[in-house]
Amino acid sequence: MDTTTSLTADVIVLGFGKGGKTAAHVLANAGKRIILIEQSEDMYGGTCPNVGCIPTKMLVHYSNSRRLEDAAQEFFASSIEGVRKLTSAGRAANFKAIDSKELATVITGKARFVDPHTVAVGEGKDEITVTGSTILINTGSEPIVPPIDGIEASENLVSSSDLTRLQKLPEHLVIIGGGYLGLEFASIYRHFGSEVTVLEAADRLLPKEDEDVAAVAAEILAGDGITLITGSLADRIEDVDGGTTVTYIKDGVSHAVRGDAVLPATGRKPATDGLNLEAAGVETTSRGAVVVDEHLRTTQPHIFALGDVNGGPQFTYISLDDARVVLDQLLGDGKRSVKDRVAVPKTVFITPPLATVGLTEREARARGLNIKVAREKVANIVALRRTYTVEETRGVMKFILDADTDLILGAAILSIDAQEVINLVSLAIQQGVTATTLHNGIYTHPSTTEVFNEIFTKIVS
């Protein structure tokens, strides 16, 4: 006898990430019948509150709070427990916020398309089929495991998710990849007390940033005791005597480093495996990203893709803005587009954090723009007393200005509070606020925003 359960909805949401859950909230409140399907009860709320932004930044806070007298292992275990409590509470709150709505239901299980309007969850007698007029794909991304000999067999391989849940502090963490994720965990675990080695294939760290800014970041990381090996290509991984040896090639010569935990941090890919998108007639790129237009519609007009799965910038706040675009299509006038985005900021949460927005000096000069550059080491900015009050004067601030219009073209802020100040700079770029206006602003004291009172002194009119 066929015991398959069949359900219908106005909107099916695949994945509990920021974009999907935001859209689900609004659509349910607007009177739409919503069914949200999440493959794991450990991921209610999405990557950010469970294994991404929130737990990692909490670990940044904990690791920087460790005192010399704190025993490393005990302090680390206590910190991980603090993260566990926060993420557990967050999952419960996220689930309740959706499932308690009269018009919304959460189903836990792996979904796959049956046809353009139908998805199935589960197998056999437990299978549930859900049919919807509109479908939102919000399945996020997953770590890329690089093709390194022996990597699949290693028992000491850890993911970024694992590093927010480990019970034992690694003595030596080897990180393959010096991008945002790799550097954040390098900084976190070094401050907890682990020995940390970063293997980066590029000739220098942060190759997309200006060399002078990247050099200061590398200096800070190295000063914290992190071993940075650039121009290195991991070649083989082998477990030996309870540890793991990572062999790498640098300048044509083979070297090796031994650790008890290895993190491949070489990027993430859209999580589309197993969705059976072919049955829905939804096209993907060669990297597996769902193909979308500027309004985030897929090759099926009633199916949208939000967040990392569509191949866009992998930030939670981009997924949130994706939800705004989709909601404008479903409930608004349909004019909002991803092309509306200007000067989107980003931050790598090393200590102190590095936040950037807009053009680098290299990019501005390559475009032939007439620019002025304001750059200063944080320790040399007299007005910036906030850095002295918290005893963190490392870093550099750099602003690229249009010499003809006095408008800000870009900025790199490597300093305490960088993740906050960069949002003001982003807003200034978006709204056409000049450097002179920022320079003449009145800011609270002591605060990091006071940098604008001084850093533009020599170059504004």
Short mmCIF file of C-alpha atoms in Angstrom, two decimals, residues 184-409:
data_model
loop_
_atom_site.label_atom_id
_atom_site.label_comp_id
_atom_site.label_asym_id
_atom_site.label_seq_id
_atom_site.Cartn_x
_atom_site.Cartn_y
_atom_site.Cartn_z
CA GLU A 184 40.63 33.33 10.80
CA PHE A 185 41.16 29.85 12.21
CA ALA A 186 44.93 30.36 12.25
CA SER A 187 44.47 33.44 14.41
CA ILE A 188 41.84 31.83 16.66
CA TYR A 189 43.76 28.65 17.37
CA ARG A 190 47.08 30.40 17.81
CA HIS A 191 45.54 32.63 20.49
CA PHE A 192 44.11 29.53 22.18
CA GLY A 193 47.67 28.17 22.35
CA SER A 194 48.05 25.83 19.38
CA GLU A 195 51.09 25.89 17.16
CA VAL A 196 49.78 26.87 13.72
CA THR A 197 51.26 26.52 10.23
CA VAL A 198 49.57 27.98 7.15
CA LEU A 199 50.46 26.68 3.68
CA GLU A 200 49.42 29.17 0.98
CA ALA A 201 49.89 28.49 -2.73
CA ALA A 202 50.05 32.17 -3.74
CA ASP A 203 53.31 34.08 -3.47
CA ARG A 204 51.88 36.21 -0.67
CA LEU A 205 48.92 36.31 1.67
CA LEU A 206 45.73 38.11 0.64
CA PRO A 207 46.73 38.53 -3.02
CA LYS A 208 43.53 40.46 -3.84
CA GLU A 209 44.49 43.23 -1.42
CA ASP A 210 47.15 45.87 -1.95
CA GLU A 211 50.60 44.52 -1.16
CA ASP A 212 51.32 47.09 1.56
CA VAL A 213 48.14 46.19 3.46
CA ALA A 214 48.70 42.45 3.04
CA ALA A 215 52.27 42.84 4.29
CA VAL A 216 51.10 44.42 7.54
CA ALA A 217 48.55 41.62 8.02
CA ALA A 218 51.26 39.01 7.46
CA GLU A 219 53.54 40.82 9.89
CA ILE A 220 50.86 40.76 12.59
CA LEU A 221 50.07 37.07 12.06
CA ALA A 222 53.73 36.11 12.09
CA GLY A 223 54.24 38.27 15.16
CA ASP A 224 51.57 36.22 16.93
CA GLY A 225 53.66 33.13 16.24
CA ILE A 226 51.87 31.73 13.20
CA THR A 227 54.17 30.08 10.66
CA LEU A 228 53.23 31.37 7.20
CA ILE A 229 54.63 29.49 4.21
CA THR A 230 53.64 31.15 0.94
CA GLY A 231 54.35 29.80 -2.54
CA SER A 232 53.78 26.31 -1.19
CA LEU A 233 51.71 23.55 -2.75
CA ALA A 234 50.51 20.70 -0.53
CA ASP A 235 51.48 17.47 -2.25
CA ARG A 236 50.73 14.59 0.10
CA ILE A 237 49.09 13.86 3.47
CA GLU A 238 49.99 10.81 5.53
CA ASP A 239 49.07 9.71 9.05
CA VAL A 240 52.12 8.48 10.96
CA ASP A 241 52.36 7.52 14.66
CA GLY A 242 49.20 9.34 15.71
CA GLY A 243 50.04 12.53 13.84
CA THR A 244 49.84 13.67 10.24
CA THR A 245 52.65 14.69 7.93
CA VAL A 246 51.83 17.20 5.21
CA THR A 247 54.35 17.22 2.40
CA TYR A 248 54.51 20.39 0.32
CA ILE A 249 56.54 21.74 -2.58
CA LYS A 250 58.15 25.18 -2.37
CA ASP A 251 60.58 26.52 -4.96
CA GLY A 252 60.75 23.07 -6.48
CA VAL A 253 61.91 21.47 -3.23
CA SER A 254 59.91 19.03 -1.12
CA HIS A 255 59.35 19.89 2.56
CA ALA A 256 57.19 18.44 5.32
CA VAL A 257 55.34 19.69 8.38
CA ARG A 258 53.78 17.49 11.04
CA GLY A 259 50.59 18.25 12.96
CA ASP A 260 47.82 16.52 14.86
CA ALA A 261 45.03 18.31 12.96
CA VAL A 262 44.86 19.38 9.30
CA LEU A 263 42.33 21.87 7.95
CA PRO A 264 41.83 22.10 4.17
CA ALA A 265 40.72 25.73 3.70
CA THR A 266 40.75 25.98 -0.06
CA GLY A 267 37.27 27.32 -0.61
CA ARG A 268 33.65 26.22 -0.71
CA LYS A 269 31.37 25.06 -3.52
CA PRO A 270 27.60 25.39 -4.00
CA ALA A 271 25.72 22.54 -2.29
CA THR A 272 23.69 21.15 -5.18
CA ASP A 273 24.70 17.48 -5.13
CA GLY A 274 21.68 15.23 -4.67
CA LEU A 275 19.07 17.90 -5.42
CA ASN A 276 18.32 16.27 -8.79
CA LEU A 277 18.04 19.69 -10.42
CA GLU A 278 17.83 18.04 -13.82
CA ALA A 279 14.32 16.81 -12.99
CA ALA A 280 13.31 20.41 -12.33
CA GLY A 281 14.92 21.76 -15.49
CA VAL A 282 17.22 24.00 -13.42
CA GLU A 283 20.60 24.65 -15.02
CA THR A 284 23.90 24.84 -13.13
CA THR A 285 27.37 26.12 -13.96
CA SER A 286 30.44 23.94 -14.30
CA ARG A 287 31.10 24.57 -10.58
CA GLY A 288 27.63 23.39 -9.62
CA ALA A 289 26.18 26.82 -8.91
CA VAL A 290 22.55 27.37 -9.82
CA VAL A 291 22.30 29.71 -12.82
CA VAL A 292 20.23 32.82 -11.97
CA ASP A 293 19.39 36.16 -13.53
CA GLU A 294 19.69 39.54 -11.81
CA HIS A 295 16.42 38.87 -9.97
CA LEU A 296 17.67 35.43 -8.82
CA ARG A 297 15.27 33.49 -11.02
CA THR A 298 16.65 30.21 -12.30
CA THR A 299 16.01 28.76 -15.74
CA GLN A 300 12.58 27.93 -14.33
CA PRO A 301 10.81 31.27 -13.67
CA HIS A 302 9.04 30.01 -10.54
CA ILE A 303 12.24 28.71 -8.95
CA PHE A 304 14.72 31.09 -7.29
CA ALA A 305 18.18 30.48 -5.81
CA LEU A 306 19.43 32.46 -2.80
CA GLY A 307 22.77 32.60 -1.01
CA ASP A 308 25.95 30.62 -1.68
CA VAL A 309 24.16 28.10 -3.89
CA ASN A 310 23.79 30.67 -6.70
CA GLY A 311 27.55 31.22 -6.93
CA GLY A 312 27.54 34.81 -5.66
CA PRO A 313 29.67 36.24 -2.83
CA GLN A 314 29.65 33.83 0.10
CA PHE A 315 28.49 36.13 2.87
CA THR A 316 25.45 35.87 5.14
CA TYR A 317 24.54 39.48 4.47
CA ILE A 318 24.48 38.79 0.73
CA SER A 319 22.05 35.95 1.37
CA LEU A 320 19.91 38.40 3.34
CA ASP A 321 19.93 40.82 0.43
CA ASP A 322 19.09 37.94 -1.91
CA ALA A 323 15.94 37.46 0.17
CA ARG A 324 15.06 41.12 -0.35
CA VAL A 325 15.43 40.71 -4.12
CA VAL A 326 13.24 37.60 -4.19
CA LEU A 327 10.62 39.07 -1.88
CA ASP A 328 10.41 42.10 -4.15
CA GLN A 329 9.66 39.72 -7.02
CA LEU A 330 7.00 37.83 -5.06
CA LEU A 331 5.38 40.63 -3.04
CA GLY A 332 6.72 43.94 -4.38
CA ASP A 333 7.10 45.79 -7.66
CA GLY A 334 9.86 43.50 -8.95
CA LYS A 335 12.40 46.26 -9.53
CA ARG A 336 15.02 45.26 -6.98
CA SER A 337 18.06 43.52 -8.45
CA VAL A 338 21.47 42.20 -7.46
CA LYS A 339 22.84 44.88 -9.81
CA ASP A 340 21.75 47.46 -7.23
CA ARG A 341 24.56 46.42 -4.90
CA VAL A 342 27.35 48.97 -4.56
CA ALA A 343 30.43 48.90 -2.34
CA VAL A 344 29.69 45.69 -0.43
CA PRO A 345 32.11 45.48 2.53
CA LYS A 346 33.86 42.36 3.80
CA THR A 347 35.92 41.46 6.86
CA VAL A 348 38.41 38.77 7.75
CA PHE A 349 38.30 38.33 11.52
CA ILE A 350 41.95 37.94 12.30
CA THR A 351 43.21 39.93 15.32
CA PRO A 352 42.88 42.82 14.72
CA PRO A 353 40.34 42.39 11.89
CA LEU A 354 40.91 43.46 8.30
CA ALA A 355 37.89 45.03 6.59
CA THR A 356 37.79 46.26 3.00
CA VAL A 357 35.37 47.87 0.59
CA GLY A 358 35.48 49.25 -2.94
CA LEU A 359 38.62 49.57 -5.07
CA THR A 360 42.16 48.83 -4.02
CA GLU A 361 44.89 51.27 -5.03
CA ARG A 362 46.09 48.74 -7.59
CA GLU A 363 42.63 48.46 -9.15
CA ALA A 364 42.10 52.22 -9.21
CA ARG A 365 45.42 52.85 -10.96
CA ALA A 366 44.74 50.04 -13.42
CA ARG A 367 41.55 51.88 -14.41
CA GLY A 368 43.52 55.05 -15.02
CA LEU A 369 41.72 56.99 -12.29
CA ASN A 370 43.14 60.21 -10.86
CA ILE A 371 43.47 59.27 -7.21
CA LYS A 372 44.81 60.38 -3.85
CA VAL A 373 45.87 57.86 -1.23
CA ALA A 374 45.63 58.36 2.51
CA ARG A 375 47.57 55.69 4.38
CA GLU A 376 48.90 55.47 7.91
CA LYS A 377 49.97 52.90 10.45
CA VAL A 378 47.41 52.74 13.26
CA ALA A 379 50.09 53.38 15.88
CA ASN A 380 50.96 56.70 14.17
CA ILE A 381 47.41 58.11 14.08
CA VAL A 382 47.48 60.54 17.00
CA ALA A 383 43.71 61.05 17.13
CA LEU A 384 43.06 57.34 17.45
CA ARG A 385 43.22 57.05 21.24
CA ARG A 386 40.72 54.20 21.23
CA THR A 387 43.48 51.82 20.11
CA TYR A 388 45.56 52.72 23.15
CA THR A 389 42.68 52.25 25.59
CA VAL A 390 42.28 48.63 24.48
CA GLU A 391 46.03 48.12 24.03
CA GLU A 392 45.87 47.17 20.36
CA THR A 393 47.76 49.63 18.17
CA ARG A 394 48.76 47.22 15.42
CA GLY A 395 47.49 47.66 11.90
CA VAL A 396 47.13 50.10 9.04
CA MET A 397 44.38 52.19 7.47
CA LYS A 398 44.27 53.07 3.80
CA PHE A 399 41.75 55.10 1.81
CA ILE A 400 41.59 55.62 -1.95
CA LEU A 401 40.01 58.93 -3.01
CA ASP A 402 39.00 60.34 -6.37
CA ALA A 403 41.24 63.41 -6.71
CA ASP A 404 38.71 65.19 -8.94
CA THR A 405 35.54 64.65 -6.88
CA ASP A 406 36.81 63.99 -3.33
CA LEU A 407 34.67 60.83 -3.29
CA ILE A 408 35.92 57.69 -1.59
CA LEU A 409 36.68 54.87 -4.01
#
